[in-house]
Structure formats: C-alpha cells, structure tokens
GROMACS .gro file of N, CA, C and O in nm:
model
  220
    1MET      N    1   0.613   0.791   0.007
    1MET     CA    2   0.465   0.768   0.018
    1MET      C    3   0.501   0.608   0.141
    1MET      O    4   0.547   0.531   0.080
    2THR      N    5   0.467   0.592   0.208
    2THR     CA    6   0.413   0.445   0.281
    2THR      C    7   0.242   0.429   0.262
    2THR      O    8   0.151   0.529   0.350
    3LEU      N    9   0.207   0.303   0.259
    3LEU     CA   10   0.121   0.282   0.266
    3LEU      C   11   0.100   0.162   0.384
    3LEU      O   12   0.152   0.096   0.428
    4HIS      N   13  -0.039   0.193   0.502
    4HIS     CA   14  -0.056   0.070   0.594
    4HIS      C   15  -0.166   0.014   0.588
    4HIS      O   16  -0.270   0.065   0.571
    5PHE      N   17  -0.170  -0.122   0.556
    5PHE     CA   18  -0.261  -0.210   0.582
    5PHE      C   19  -0.307  -0.254   0.719
    5PHE      O   20  -0.242  -0.295   0.746
    6THR      N   21  -0.416  -0.299   0.742
    6THR     CA   22  -0.453  -0.381   0.834
    6THR      C   23  -0.432  -0.477   0.880
    6THR      O   24  -0.452  -0.545   0.984
    7THR      N   25  -0.471  -0.545   0.753
    7THR     CA   26  -0.508  -0.719   0.759
    7THR      C   27  -0.410  -0.746   0.608
    7THR      O   28  -0.344  -0.665   0.553
    8LEU      N   29  -0.312  -0.834   0.658
    8LEU     CA   30  -0.240  -0.906   0.565
    8LEU      C   31  -0.306  -0.952   0.417
    8LEU      O   32  -0.241  -0.919   0.357
    9GLU      N   33  -0.439  -0.963   0.410
    9GLU     CA   34  -0.505  -1.048   0.298
    9GLU      C   35  -0.496  -0.903   0.245
    9GLU      O   36  -0.462  -0.893   0.097
   10ASN      N   37  -0.535  -0.844   0.278
   10ASN     CA   38  -0.576  -0.613   0.184
   10ASN      C   39  -0.402  -0.614   0.159
   10ASN      O   40  -0.364  -0.561   0.047
   11PHE      N   41  -0.300  -0.608   0.225
   11PHE     CA   42  -0.157  -0.645   0.190
   11PHE      C   43  -0.129  -0.690   0.088
   11PHE      O   44  -0.079  -0.654  -0.054
   12GLY      N   45  -0.188  -0.870   0.087
   12GLY     CA   46  -0.151  -0.908   0.017
   12GLY      C   47  -0.212  -0.896  -0.155
   12GLY      O   48  -0.150  -0.859  -0.284
   13GLN      N   49  -0.305  -0.858  -0.132
   13GLN     CA   50  -0.435  -0.819  -0.265
   13GLN      C   51  -0.371  -0.696  -0.327
   13GLN      O   52  -0.323  -0.706  -0.460
   14PHE      N   53  -0.289  -0.586  -0.253
   14PHE     CA   54  -0.197  -0.452  -0.329
   14PHE      C   55  -0.100  -0.509  -0.361
   14PHE      O   56  -0.079  -0.477  -0.492
   15ILE      N   57  -0.025  -0.616  -0.293
   15ILE     CA   58   0.110  -0.605  -0.361
   15ILE      C   59   0.105  -0.689  -0.528
   15ILE      O   60   0.144  -0.711  -0.608
   16LYS      N   61  -0.020  -0.764  -0.543
   16LYS     CA   62  -0.041  -0.831  -0.629
   16LYS      C   63  -0.105  -0.721  -0.781
   16LYS      O   64  -0.061  -0.780  -0.851
   17THR      N   65  -0.143  -0.631  -0.747
   17THR     CA   66  -0.161  -0.544  -0.856
   17THR      C   67  -0.100  -0.455  -0.880
   17THR      O   68  -0.093  -0.413  -1.016
   18ILE      N   69   0.001  -0.414  -0.827
   18ILE     CA   70   0.092  -0.337  -0.833
   18ILE      C   71   0.209  -0.369  -0.894
   18ILE      O   72   0.258  -0.546  -0.904
   19ASN      N   73   0.298  -0.296  -1.000
   19ASN     CA   74   0.436  -0.384  -1.077
   19ASN      C   75   0.589  -0.357  -0.990
   19ASN      O   76   0.615  -0.235  -1.022
   20GLY      N   77   0.625  -0.363  -0.917
   20GLY     CA   78   0.735  -0.370  -0.848
   20GLY      C   79   0.746  -0.165  -0.853
   20GLY      O   80   0.673  -0.102  -0.821
   21GLY      N   81   0.889  -0.175  -0.739
   21GLY     CA   82   0.921  -0.038  -0.726
   21GLY      C   83   0.880   0.031  -0.618
   21GLY      O   84   0.856   0.136  -0.576
   22TYR      N   85   0.868  -0.099  -0.529
   22TYR     CA   86   0.823  -0.071  -0.407
   22TYR      C   87   0.945  -0.118  -0.291
   22TYR      O   88   0.980  -0.271  -0.303
   23HIS      N   89   0.892  -0.058  -0.173
   23HIS     CA   90   0.981  -0.173  -0.036
   23HIS      C   91   0.849  -0.185   0.019
   23HIS      O   92   0.772  -0.146   0.125
   24ALA      N   93   0.896  -0.348   0.062
   24ALA     CA   94   0.704  -0.387   0.115
   24ALA      C   95   0.795  -0.418   0.288
   24ALA      O   96   0.842  -0.518   0.284
   25ASN      N   97   0.748  -0.470   0.406
   25ASN     CA   98   0.765  -0.472   0.551
   25ASN      C   99   0.639  -0.572   0.569
   25ASN      O  100   0.525  -0.468   0.601
   26VAL      N  101   0.668  -0.677   0.569
   26VAL     CA  102   0.557  -0.740   0.628
   26VAL      C  103   0.538  -0.766   0.754
   26VAL      O  104   0.391  -0.742   0.768
   27ALA      N  105   0.609  -0.741   0.848
   27ALA     CA  106   0.567  -0.734   0.979
   27ALA      C  107   0.524  -0.642   1.035
   27ALA      O  108   0.441  -0.590   1.092
   28ASN      N  109   0.506  -0.514   0.941
   28ASN     CA  110   0.434  -0.347   1.010
   28ASN      C  111   0.314  -0.381   0.912
   28ASN      O  112   0.228  -0.287   0.914
   29LEU      N  113   0.324  -0.471   0.782
   29LEU     CA  114   0.229  -0.408   0.670
   29LEU      C  115   0.189  -0.289   0.585
   29LEU      O  116   0.146  -0.240   0.637
   30THR      N  117   0.324  -0.287   0.534
   30THR     CA  118   0.354  -0.159   0.527
   30THR      C  119   0.382  -0.181   0.346
   30THR      O  120   0.539  -0.282   0.382
   31ILE      N  121   0.371  -0.048   0.281
   31ILE     CA  122   0.469  -0.074   0.187
   31ILE      C  123   0.511   0.094   0.153
   31ILE      O  124   0.413   0.198   0.159
   32LYS      N  125   0.631   0.100   0.086
   32LYS     CA  126   0.731   0.242   0.044
   32LYS      C  127   0.733   0.244  -0.067
   32LYS      O  128   0.767   0.106  -0.163
   33GLY      N  129   0.688   0.331  -0.128
   33GLY     CA  130   0.711   0.363  -0.277
   33GLY      C  131   0.633   0.503  -0.332
   33GLY      O  132   0.557   0.562  -0.304
   34ASP      N  133   0.698   0.506  -0.500
   34ASP     CA  134   0.583   0.606  -0.533
   34ASP      C  135   0.441   0.554  -0.613
   34ASP      O  136   0.465   0.504  -0.738
   35PHE      N  137   0.349   0.558  -0.572
   35PHE     CA  138   0.254   0.484  -0.617
   35PHE      C  139   0.165   0.611  -0.717
   35PHE      O  140   0.157   0.706  -0.712
   36ARG      N  141   0.137   0.548  -0.844
   36ARG     CA  142   0.017   0.643  -0.906
   36ARG      C  143  -0.095   0.641  -0.858
   36ARG      O  144  -0.115   0.551  -0.740
   37PRO      N  145  -0.187   0.742  -0.868
   37PRO     CA  146  -0.303   0.804  -0.804
   37PRO      C  147  -0.434   0.647  -0.828
   37PRO      O  148  -0.501   0.644  -0.701
   38GLU      N  149  -0.405   0.611  -0.917
   38GLU     CA  150  -0.533   0.497  -0.951
   38GLU      C  151  -0.467   0.381  -0.811
   38GLU      O  152  -0.551   0.342  -0.800
   39GLU      N  153  -0.370   0.360  -0.768
   39GLU     CA  154  -0.256   0.282  -0.705
   39GLU      C  155  -0.334   0.311  -0.591
   39GLU      O  156  -0.400   0.240  -0.496
   40LEU      N  157  -0.323   0.453  -0.508
   40LEU     CA  158  -0.370   0.460  -0.412
   40LEU      C  159  -0.469   0.448  -0.399
   40LEU      O  160  -0.548   0.434  -0.257
   41GLN      N  161  -0.570   0.498  -0.447
   41GLN     CA  162  -0.703   0.527  -0.458
   41GLN      C  163  -0.783   0.363  -0.432
   41GLN      O  164  -0.898   0.333  -0.346
   42LEU      N  165  -0.690   0.259  -0.473
   42LEU     CA  166  -0.780   0.106  -0.467
   42LEU      C  167  -0.665   0.070  -0.329
   42LEU      O  168  -0.814   0.013  -0.259
   43ALA      N  169  -0.549   0.147  -0.292
   43ALA     CA  170  -0.562   0.106  -0.150
   43ALA      C  171  -0.622   0.133  -0.049
   43ALA      O  172  -0.671   0.084   0.082
   44GLN      N  173  -0.649   0.284  -0.068
   44GLN     CA  174  -0.704   0.335   0.034
   44GLN      C  175  -0.901   0.358   0.016
   44GLN      O  176  -0.937   0.320   0.146
   45GLN      N  177  -0.950   0.317  -0.058
   45GLN     CA  178  -1.107   0.300  -0.085
   45GLN      C  179  -1.129   0.173  -0.087
   45GLN      O  180  -1.240   0.155  -0.015
   46ILE      N  181  -1.079   0.089  -0.094
   46ILE     CA  182  -1.135  -0.078  -0.143
   46ILE      C  183  -1.047  -0.136  -0.053
   46ILE      O  184  -1.116  -0.231  -0.002
   47LEU      N  185  -0.917  -0.118   0.050
   47LEU     CA  186  -0.817  -0.219   0.097
   47LEU      C  187  -0.819  -0.165   0.192
   47LEU      O  188  -0.742  -0.241   0.296
   48ASN      N  189  -0.893  -0.047   0.245
   48ASN     CA  190  -0.841   0.062   0.378
   48ASN      C  191  -0.738   0.064   0.450
   48ASN      O  192  -0.706   0.065   0.576
   49ALA      N  193  -0.642   0.090   0.312
   49ALA     CA  194  -0.521   0.113   0.383
   49ALA      C  195  -0.489   0.303   0.411
   49ALA      O  196  -0.590   0.345   0.373
   50THR      N  197  -0.402   0.291   0.495
   50THR     CA  198  -0.402   0.451   0.547
   50THR      C  199  -0.221   0.557   0.481
   50THR      O  200  -0.153   0.430   0.476
   51LEU      N  201  -0.275   0.644   0.422
   51LEU     CA  202  -0.142   0.663   0.335
   51LEU      C  203  -0.070   0.730   0.435
   51LEU      O  204  -0.116   0.858   0.551
   52GLN      N  205   0.076   0.738   0.473
   52GLN     CA  206   0.134   0.821   0.535
   52GLN      C  207   0.271   0.822   0.496
   52GLN      O  208   0.363   0.831   0.401
   53ILE      N  209   0.268   1.026   0.487
   53ILE     CA  210   0.368   1.085   0.435
   53ILE      C  211   0.500   1.140   0.523
   53ILE      O  212   0.416   1.196   0.603
   54ARG      N  213   0.599   1.090   0.499
   54ARG     CA  214   0.704   1.160   0.617
   54ARG      C  215   0.848   1.185   0.490
   54ARG      O  216   0.871   1.168   0.406
   55ASN      N  217   0.865   1.315   0.564
   55ASN     CA  218   0.992   1.365   0.497
   55ASN      C  219   1.103   1.309   0.557
   55ASN      O  220   1.131   1.283   0.636
   0.00000   0.00000   0.00000
C-alpha cells in the first residue's frame, strides 16, 4: 500500500508515529508499507492522506 500526503508537515507527523518497515519518498510525499488499520485511520482521517493500492 502507498499513502500520499499533501503536506510535508503531515508526512513527518505520520513517520513519527509508525515503527519502521516502510519506504518513504520525501520528494513525492509518499510512504509504502504494510500499515495497521489504526495507522491507516490516522493517516486518512487526521492527516488527510490518500491511499493508493497498486498491483
């Protein structure tokens, strides 16, 4: 799964809350990984991230 953030501030806040196991792309403000449901909820509902699922 990939999460895309609209601001660097929200991107940084999310990174501080998760425990590793992800790939971050600062230039695109995206994070790839297997996120727990509560992490997805935080990202989408509070930090305004969008979820991108690609095969």
